[in-house]
Amino acid sequence: MPKPFTPLLFLPGDPDSVKSGARSQWPARTESACDCHRWRGDTMTVVAETESEINRSGNRPSARRDAAYLLELIGETRPYVSVEHIVADDERVFGICRRQQQRYRETNTLSTSETARIMAVQGCLAAAHRNPVRRKHYYLAVKGEYRWTPVEDLLSHSEEFLLAAWTEGEISARQMVTAVVECRTCHGQLYSTLRCRYLVLEEAAFFASMGGRSDTPLPQGNPYRDPRRRLEGVRYSAGEARTEARLGRCTAADFAGHFDGCPLCPVSILGDNMVGLLEAFPDISDFYVQRLGFWCKGAVGVGESPRLSCLREGAMDFALVSEDAAGNTQFGMNVRLAVSTTGGEK
């Protein structure tokens, strides 16, 4: 049985680490310095909070400019990438996304896996924006923490979401960088925050580490609209308070756009299927994810069938891991849930 874990956003030994065991702290600018926007057709118009930024600094905020070129500097492509209308100022990258994904029993307006996918991509764009080397790099998420912020029900059912991301400092000598990403409703309400650590690899180094390029077939439709894949041998053990299953073998088309020339299972697909194990617990019905910590130690490739397991550590706290055929841990999450009393639209 895999041991329960408590992932740290910064692991001991990392030169940028926080005190071992300490909770990560969101930067103060999370609540104040990210501009609110209003969706009007195909235009983002800055409102409200820019005034406070002008008053604090005495200067007008940096002008925003088109930054669609950043999509050419990261390894992910469409349909995995869904962000649109990308603009940037000197420090931050902004974008807009639309809700697409099925949510099953989750009652968040966006499923957690979809939110994590679009926010992780936005973090890549912020890292590329900060990278002084203007050529394609691969930004591999190695650990992170996601938090959901309750918003008023009437305003939370937004079809468009506004994204803003920035990095904390430069890319380190160890080729690591941390990005902070905010997701807001079209009314400007803070919906969720992601703080994610990336390993930065140049294109040649990435493909060398993966054993070279491979052909990636064009997908039929968008495989990310429904992230669930076949789970085999689902087993629930009340005595051990755990569930486990195997993820059915996937094809390259299942991972389209992640990455171009080297299809790998995205954390969003792996994580959503792991969250699906929660549904085997008899007292878990409709729920939403309040916060989630994750870490990655290895990749799940085409044709692999990892073993997924979920251990209940508290009333609404769960540890989930993915292991390869040899029993090596590839990916892990700690999840805190809250049970919905109203259910949600699917």
GROMACS .gro file of C-alpha atoms in nm:
model
  346
    1MET     CA    1   0.000   0.000   0.000
    2PRO     CA    2   0.146   0.342  -0.088
    3LYS     CA    3   0.216   0.560   0.213
    4PRO     CA    4  -0.004   0.865   0.270
    5PHE     CA    5   0.178   1.182   0.178
    6THR     CA    6   0.158   1.551   0.248
    7PRO     CA    7   0.300   1.729  -0.056
    8LEU     CA    8   0.496   2.048   0.000
    9LEU     CA    9   0.476   2.317  -0.260
   10PHE     CA   10   0.853   2.360  -0.220
   11LEU     CA   11   1.035   2.042  -0.130
   12PRO     CA   12   1.318   2.036   0.128
   13GLY     CA   13   1.650   2.089  -0.045
   14ASP     CA   14   1.509   2.320  -0.311
   15PRO     CA   15   1.709   2.646  -0.304
   16ASP     CA   16   1.381   2.835  -0.316
   17SER     CA   17   1.215   2.625  -0.049
   18VAL     CA   18   1.009   2.753   0.236
   19LYS     CA   19   1.043   2.613   0.585
   20SER     CA   20   0.981   2.237   0.571
   21GLY     CA   21   0.620   2.157   0.645
   22ALA     CA   22   0.501   2.515   0.619
   23ARG     CA   23   0.193   2.601   0.417
   24SER     CA   24   0.253   2.805   0.107
   25GLN     CA   25   0.143   3.167   0.135
   26TRP     CA   26  -0.025   3.344  -0.154
   27PRO     CA   27   0.144   3.673  -0.241
   28ALA     CA   28  -0.039   3.980  -0.125
   29ARG     CA   29  -0.096   4.090  -0.485
   30THR     CA   30  -0.329   3.790  -0.537
   31GLU     CA   31  -0.622   3.982  -0.395
   32SER     CA   32  -0.541   4.332  -0.513
   33ALA     CA   33  -0.306   4.377  -0.806
   34CYS     CA   34  -0.476   4.158  -1.065
   35ASP     CA   35  -0.711   4.375  -1.266
   36CYS     CA   36  -1.075   4.286  -1.293
   37HIS     CA   37  -1.212   4.269  -1.646
   38ARG     CA   38  -1.552   4.266  -1.806
   39TRP     CA   39  -1.630   4.051  -2.108
   40ARG     CA   40  -1.781   4.255  -2.392
   41GLY     CA   41  -1.795   4.070  -2.718
   42ASP     CA   42  -1.435   4.009  -2.824
   43THR     CA   43  -1.284   4.281  -2.605
   44MET     CA   44  -1.147   4.281  -2.251
   45THR     CA   45  -1.203   4.618  -2.085
   46VAL     CA   46  -1.016   4.701  -1.767
   47VAL     CA   47  -1.239   4.825  -1.484
   48ALA     CA   48  -1.242   4.923  -1.117
   49GLU     CA   49  -0.917   4.797  -0.969
   50THR     CA   50  -0.686   4.983  -1.203
   51GLU     CA   51  -0.768   5.300  -1.008
   52SER     CA   52  -0.620   5.157  -0.689
   53GLU     CA   53  -0.307   5.056  -0.881
   54ILE     CA   54  -0.271   5.411  -1.018
   55ASN     CA   55  -0.325   5.561  -0.671
   56ARG     CA   56  -0.065   5.335  -0.507
   57SER     CA   57   0.209   5.387  -0.763
   58GLY     CA   58   0.133   5.736  -0.892
   59ASN     CA   59   0.173   5.599  -1.245
   60ARG     CA   60  -0.061   5.444  -1.491
   61PRO     CA   61  -0.039   5.063  -1.527
   62SER     CA   62   0.179   4.921  -1.806
   63ALA     CA   63   0.005   4.914  -2.142
   64ARG     CA   64  -0.128   4.577  -2.252
   65ARG     CA   65  -0.033   4.441  -2.590
   66ASP     CA   66  -0.117   4.139  -2.799
   67ALA     CA   67   0.080   3.834  -2.685
   68ALA     CA   68  -0.060   3.551  -2.898
   69TYR     CA   69   0.299   3.480  -3.009
   70LEU     CA   70   0.359   3.321  -2.666
   71LEU     CA   71   0.165   3.015  -2.785
   72GLU     CA   72   0.456   2.945  -3.021
   73LEU     CA   73   0.701   2.940  -2.729
   74ILE     CA   74   0.545   2.660  -2.522
   75GLY     CA   75   0.515   2.287  -2.587
   76GLU     CA   76   0.137   2.258  -2.552
   77THR     CA   77  -0.089   2.315  -2.853
   78ARG     CA   78  -0.461   2.304  -2.927
   79PRO     CA   79  -0.692   2.135  -2.838
   80TYR     CA   80  -0.515   2.102  -2.503
   81VAL     CA   81  -0.471   2.480  -2.505
   82SER     CA   82  -0.804   2.660  -2.494
   83VAL     CA   83  -0.707   3.012  -2.383
   84GLU     CA   84  -0.794   3.296  -2.622
   85HIS     CA   85  -0.739   3.672  -2.653
   86ILE     CA   86  -0.394   3.661  -2.494
   87VAL     CA   87  -0.250   4.000  -2.397
   88ALA     CA   88   0.035   4.098  -2.167
   89ASP     CA   89   0.187   4.392  -1.984
   90ASP     CA   90   0.544   4.406  -1.857
   91GLU     CA   91   0.486   4.142  -1.587
   92ARG     CA   92   0.155   3.963  -1.639
   93VAL     CA   93  -0.018   3.762  -1.908
   94PHE     CA   94  -0.397   3.776  -1.945
   95GLY     CA   95  -0.639   3.554  -2.135
   96ILE     CA   96  -0.996   3.432  -2.162
   97CYS     CA   97  -1.131   3.078  -2.164
   98ARG     CA   98  -1.476   2.927  -2.200
   99ARG     CA   99  -1.623   2.641  -2.007
  100GLN     CA  100  -1.622   2.316  -2.210
  101GLN     CA  101  -1.574   2.014  -1.990
  102GLN     CA  102  -1.822   1.768  -1.841
  103ARG     CA  103  -1.816   1.768  -1.460
  104TYR     CA  104  -1.990   1.449  -1.343
  105ARG     CA  105  -2.052   1.484  -0.967
  106GLU     CA  106  -1.847   1.799  -0.922
  107THR     CA  107  -2.060   2.106  -0.860
  108ASN     CA  108  -1.792   2.370  -0.915
  109THR     CA  109  -1.882   2.590  -1.210
  110LEU     CA  110  -1.569   2.460  -1.380
  111SER     CA  111  -1.449   2.108  -1.309
  112THR     CA  112  -1.128   2.106  -1.109
  113SER     CA  113  -0.936   1.929  -1.386
  114GLU     CA  114  -1.047   2.182  -1.647
  115THR     CA  115  -0.960   2.474  -1.420
  116ALA     CA  116  -0.618   2.322  -1.348
  117ARG     CA  117  -0.555   2.263  -1.719
  118ILE     CA  118  -0.634   2.616  -1.833
  119MET     CA  119  -0.453   2.773  -1.537
  120ALA     CA  120  -0.144   2.555  -1.582
  121VAL     CA  121  -0.126   2.661  -1.948
  122GLN     CA  122  -0.161   3.025  -1.844
  123GLY     CA  123   0.129   2.971  -1.604
  124CYS     CA  124   0.337   2.836  -1.895
  125LEU     CA  125   0.257   3.150  -2.094
  126ALA     CA  126   0.366   3.369  -1.800
  127ALA     CA  127   0.693   3.173  -1.774
  128ALA     CA  128   0.751   3.207  -2.148
  129HIS     CA  129   0.680   3.580  -2.118
  130ARG     CA  130   0.948   3.608  -1.849
  131ASN     CA  131   1.198   3.383  -2.029
  132PRO     CA  132   1.467   3.599  -2.195
  133VAL     CA  133   1.540   3.323  -2.450
  134ARG     CA  134   1.276   3.374  -2.721
  135ARG     CA  135   1.241   3.021  -2.856
  136LYS     CA  136   1.024   2.723  -2.772
  137HIS     CA  137   1.064   2.569  -2.428
  138TYR     CA  138   0.872   2.296  -2.250
  139TYR     CA  139   0.735   2.395  -1.909
  140LEU     CA  140   0.669   2.079  -1.708
  141ALA     CA  141   0.455   2.119  -1.395
  142VAL     CA  142   0.628   1.936  -1.110
  143LYS     CA  143   0.428   2.051  -0.808
  144GLY     CA  144   0.158   2.298  -0.722
  145GLU     CA  145  -0.136   2.400  -0.512
  146TYR     CA  146  -0.485   2.490  -0.631
  147ARG     CA  147  -0.744   2.674  -0.419
  148TRP     CA  148  -1.104   2.746  -0.500
  149THR     CA  149  -1.270   3.064  -0.373
  150PRO     CA  150  -1.646   3.063  -0.297
  151VAL     CA  151  -1.836   3.319  -0.504
  152GLU     CA  152  -2.197   3.430  -0.503
  153ASP     CA  153  -2.410   3.162  -0.668
  154LEU     CA  154  -2.591   3.407  -0.893
  155LEU     CA  155  -2.266   3.533  -1.042
  156SER     CA  156  -2.061   3.213  -1.039
  157HIS     CA  157  -2.230   3.047  -1.338
  158SER     CA  158  -2.002   3.218  -1.585
  159GLU     CA  159  -1.939   3.075  -1.931
  160GLU     CA  160  -1.627   3.289  -1.981
  161PHE     CA  161  -1.342   3.310  -1.731
  162LEU     CA  162  -1.064   3.566  -1.709
  163LEU     CA  163  -0.707   3.456  -1.643
  164ALA     CA  164  -0.405   3.648  -1.517
  165ALA     CA  165  -0.061   3.499  -1.447
  166TRP     CA  166   0.283   3.616  -1.342
  167THR     CA  167   0.605   3.454  -1.225
  168GLU     CA  168   0.778   3.486  -0.891
  169GLY     CA  169   1.125   3.590  -0.995
  170GLU     CA  170   1.337   3.471  -1.283
  171ILE     CA  171   1.404   3.117  -1.407
  172SER     CA  172   1.657   2.976  -1.161
  173ALA     CA  173   1.996   2.822  -1.238
  174ARG     CA  174   1.829   2.483  -1.187
  175GLN     CA  175   1.586   2.568  -1.469
  176MET     CA  176   1.289   2.605  -1.233
  177VAL     CA  177   1.030   2.882  -1.216
  178THR     CA  178   0.714   2.943  -1.014
  179ALA     CA  179   0.401   3.099  -1.161
  180VAL     CA  180   0.090   3.230  -0.985
  181VAL     CA  181  -0.235   3.219  -1.180
  182GLU     CA  182  -0.573   3.371  -1.099
  183CYS     CA  183  -0.902   3.270  -1.257
  184ARG     CA  184  -1.196   3.512  -1.228
  185THR     CA  185  -1.556   3.504  -1.342
  186CYS     CA  186  -1.665   3.741  -1.618
  187HIS     CA  187  -1.795   3.964  -1.335
  188GLY     CA  188  -1.445   3.999  -1.189
  189GLN     CA  189  -1.494   3.769  -0.889
  190LEU     CA  190  -1.190   3.566  -0.789
  191TYR     CA  191  -1.279   3.202  -0.863
  192SER     CA  192  -0.956   3.007  -0.805
  193THR     CA  193  -0.582   3.043  -0.765
  194LEU     CA  194  -0.299   2.815  -0.874
  195ARG     CA  195   0.062   2.836  -0.765
  196CYS     CA  196   0.271   2.603  -0.979
  197ARG     CA  197   0.637   2.511  -1.008
  198TYR     CA  198   0.772   2.429  -1.354
  199LEU     CA  199   1.083   2.259  -1.484
  200VAL     CA  200   1.197   2.449  -1.793
  201LEU     CA  201   1.354   2.250  -2.078
  202GLU     CA  202   1.466   2.362  -2.420
  203GLU     CA  203   1.312   2.171  -2.708
  204ALA     CA  204   1.620   1.955  -2.778
  205ALA     CA  205   1.662   1.864  -2.410
  206PHE     CA  206   1.295   1.774  -2.375
  207PHE     CA  207   1.292   1.532  -2.668
  208ALA     CA  208   1.627   1.384  -2.564
  209SER     CA  209   1.483   1.306  -2.220
  210MET     CA  210   1.174   1.149  -2.379
  211GLY     CA  211   1.365   0.932  -2.626
  212GLY     CA  212   1.289   1.139  -2.934
  213ARG     CA  213   0.985   1.257  -3.124
  214SER     CA  214   0.683   1.048  -3.221
  215ASP     CA  215   0.399   1.100  -3.464
  216THR     CA  216   0.090   1.251  -3.308
  217PRO     CA  217  -0.236   1.174  -3.495
  218LEU     CA  218  -0.492   1.447  -3.528
  219PRO     CA  219  -0.777   1.396  -3.277
  220GLN     CA  220  -1.135   1.342  -3.381
  221GLY     CA  221  -1.296   1.626  -3.189
  222ASN     CA  222  -1.173   1.755  -2.854
  223PRO     CA  223  -1.067   1.473  -2.618
  224TYR     CA  224  -1.073   1.713  -2.322
  225ARG     CA  225  -1.447   1.780  -2.330
  226ASP     CA  226  -1.491   1.454  -2.142
  227PRO     CA  227  -1.173   1.373  -1.945
  228ARG     CA  228  -1.292   1.039  -1.810
  229ARG     CA  229  -1.130   0.729  -1.953
  230ARG     CA  230  -1.211   0.366  -1.887
  231LEU     CA  231  -1.135   0.254  -1.530
  232GLU     CA  232  -1.078  -0.118  -1.489
  233GLY     CA  233  -1.117  -0.329  -1.176
  234VAL     CA  234  -1.258  -0.059  -0.951
  235ARG     CA  235  -1.246  -0.187  -0.592
  236TYR     CA  236  -1.371  -0.020  -0.275
  237SER     CA  237  -1.247  -0.140   0.064
  238ALA     CA  238  -1.450  -0.003   0.354
  239GLY     CA  239  -1.208  -0.146   0.609
  240GLU     CA  240  -0.908   0.032   0.456
  241ALA     CA  241  -1.110   0.341   0.357
  242ARG     CA  242  -0.963   0.325   0.008
  243THR     CA  243  -1.052   0.267  -0.354
  244GLU     CA  244  -0.830   0.156  -0.639
  245ALA     CA  245  -0.851   0.085  -1.011
  246ARG     CA  246  -0.646   0.079  -1.328
  247LEU     CA  247  -0.671   0.345  -1.593
  248GLY     CA  248  -0.748   0.184  -1.929
  249ARG     CA  249  -0.484   0.215  -2.198
  250CYS     CA  250  -0.506   0.542  -2.391
  251THR     CA  251  -0.402   0.633  -2.744
  252ALA     CA  252  -0.197   0.930  -2.860
  253ALA     CA  253  -0.519   1.103  -2.970
  254ASP     CA  254  -0.635   1.104  -2.606
  255PHE     CA  255  -0.343   1.334  -2.521
  256ALA     CA  256  -0.364   1.559  -2.827
  257GLY     CA  257  -0.169   1.881  -2.782
  258HIS     CA  258   0.018   1.756  -2.474
  259PHE     CA  259   0.282   1.761  -2.606
  260ASP     CA  260   0.330   1.820  -2.977
  261GLY     CA  261   0.561   1.543  -3.100
  262CYS     CA  262   0.554   1.356  -2.768
  263PRO     CA  263   0.203   1.274  -2.640
  264LEU     CA  264   0.194   1.235  -2.260
  265CYS     CA  265  -0.104   1.201  -2.028
  266PRO     CA  266  -0.188   1.546  -1.891
  267VAL     CA  267  -0.220   1.592  -1.517
  268SER     CA  268  -0.576   1.713  -1.583
  269ILE     CA  269  -0.686   1.377  -1.732
  270LEU     CA  270  -0.495   1.170  -1.479
  271GLY     CA  271  -0.622   1.383  -1.191
  272ASP     CA  272  -0.984   1.378  -1.307
  273ASN     CA  273  -0.986   1.000  -1.329
  274MET     CA  274  -0.828   0.980  -0.985
  275VAL     CA  275  -1.097   1.214  -0.850
  276GLY     CA  276  -1.345   0.971  -1.007
  277LEU     CA  277  -1.235   0.717  -0.745
  278LEU     CA  278  -1.396   0.937  -0.481
  279GLU     CA  279  -1.735   0.848  -0.625
  280ALA     CA  280  -1.690   0.490  -0.502
  281PHE     CA  281  -1.719   0.606  -0.141
  282PRO     CA  282  -2.086   0.553  -0.046
  283ASP     CA  283  -2.119   0.883   0.145
  284ILE     CA  284  -1.975   1.098  -0.134
  285SER     CA  285  -2.240   1.231  -0.369
  286ASP     CA  286  -2.227   1.577  -0.524
  287PHE     CA  287  -1.912   1.758  -0.410
  288TYR     CA  288  -1.668   2.033  -0.492
  289VAL     CA  289  -1.293   2.054  -0.448
  290GLN     CA  290  -1.186   2.324  -0.202
  291ARG     CA  291  -0.813   2.281  -0.245
  292LEU     CA  292  -0.570   2.044  -0.406
  293GLY     CA  293  -0.194   1.991  -0.384
  294PHE     CA  294  -0.012   1.784  -0.645
  295TRP     CA  295   0.336   1.666  -0.739
  296CYS     CA  296   0.477   1.478  -1.037
  297LYS     CA  297   0.767   1.232  -1.041
  298GLY     CA  298   0.712   1.065  -1.377
  299ALA     CA  299   0.503   1.072  -1.692
  300VAL     CA  300   0.228   0.838  -1.813
  301GLY     CA  301   0.278   0.759  -2.180
  302VAL     CA  302   0.065   0.619  -2.459
  303GLY     CA  303  -0.047   0.261  -2.399
  304GLU     CA  304   0.037   0.259  -2.027
  305SER     CA  305  -0.218   0.150  -1.769
  306PRO     CA  306  -0.125   0.304  -1.432
  307ARG     CA  307  -0.273   0.183  -1.104
  308LEU     CA  308  -0.475   0.453  -0.931
  309SER     CA  309  -0.552   0.448  -0.560
  310CYS     CA  310  -0.735   0.678  -0.321
  311LEU     CA  311  -0.688   0.668   0.058
  312ARG     CA  312  -0.924   0.852   0.290
  313GLU     CA  313  -0.723   1.041   0.552
  314GLY     CA  314  -1.001   1.242   0.714
  315ALA     CA  315  -1.370   1.321   0.683
  316MET     CA  316  -1.315   1.506   0.355
  317ASP     CA  317  -0.940   1.469   0.304
  318PHE     CA  318  -0.804   1.220   0.050
  319ALA     CA  319  -0.459   1.114  -0.074
  320LEU     CA  320  -0.446   0.987  -0.432
  321VAL     CA  321  -0.154   0.833  -0.617
  322SER     CA  322  -0.075   0.688  -0.959
  323GLU     CA  323   0.178   0.406  -0.991
  324ASP     CA  324   0.337   0.240  -1.292
  325ALA     CA  325   0.355  -0.135  -1.354
  326ALA     CA  326   0.666  -0.164  -1.133
  327GLY     CA  327   0.496   0.010  -0.840
  328ASN     CA  328   0.683   0.338  -0.881
  329THR     CA  329   0.481   0.646  -0.791
  330GLN     CA  330   0.429   0.877  -1.090
  331PHE     CA  331   0.188   1.137  -0.961
  332GLY     CA  332   0.017   1.226  -0.635
  333MET     CA  333  -0.252   1.459  -0.502
  334ASN     CA  334  -0.393   1.564  -0.168
  335VAL     CA  335  -0.754   1.676  -0.203
  336ARG     CA  336  -0.995   1.844   0.036
  337LEU     CA  337  -1.361   1.821  -0.059
  338ALA     CA  338  -1.683   1.980   0.055
  339VAL     CA  339  -2.016   1.812  -0.001
  340SER     CA  340  -2.270   2.008  -0.202
  341THR     CA  341  -2.620   2.027  -0.063
  342THR     CA  342  -2.778   2.154  -0.382
  343GLY     CA  343  -2.614   1.956  -0.662
  344GLY     CA  344  -2.501   2.126  -0.977
  345GLU     CA  345  -2.570   2.148  -1.345
  346LYS     CA  346  -2.365   1.903  -1.552
   0.00000   0.00000   0.00000
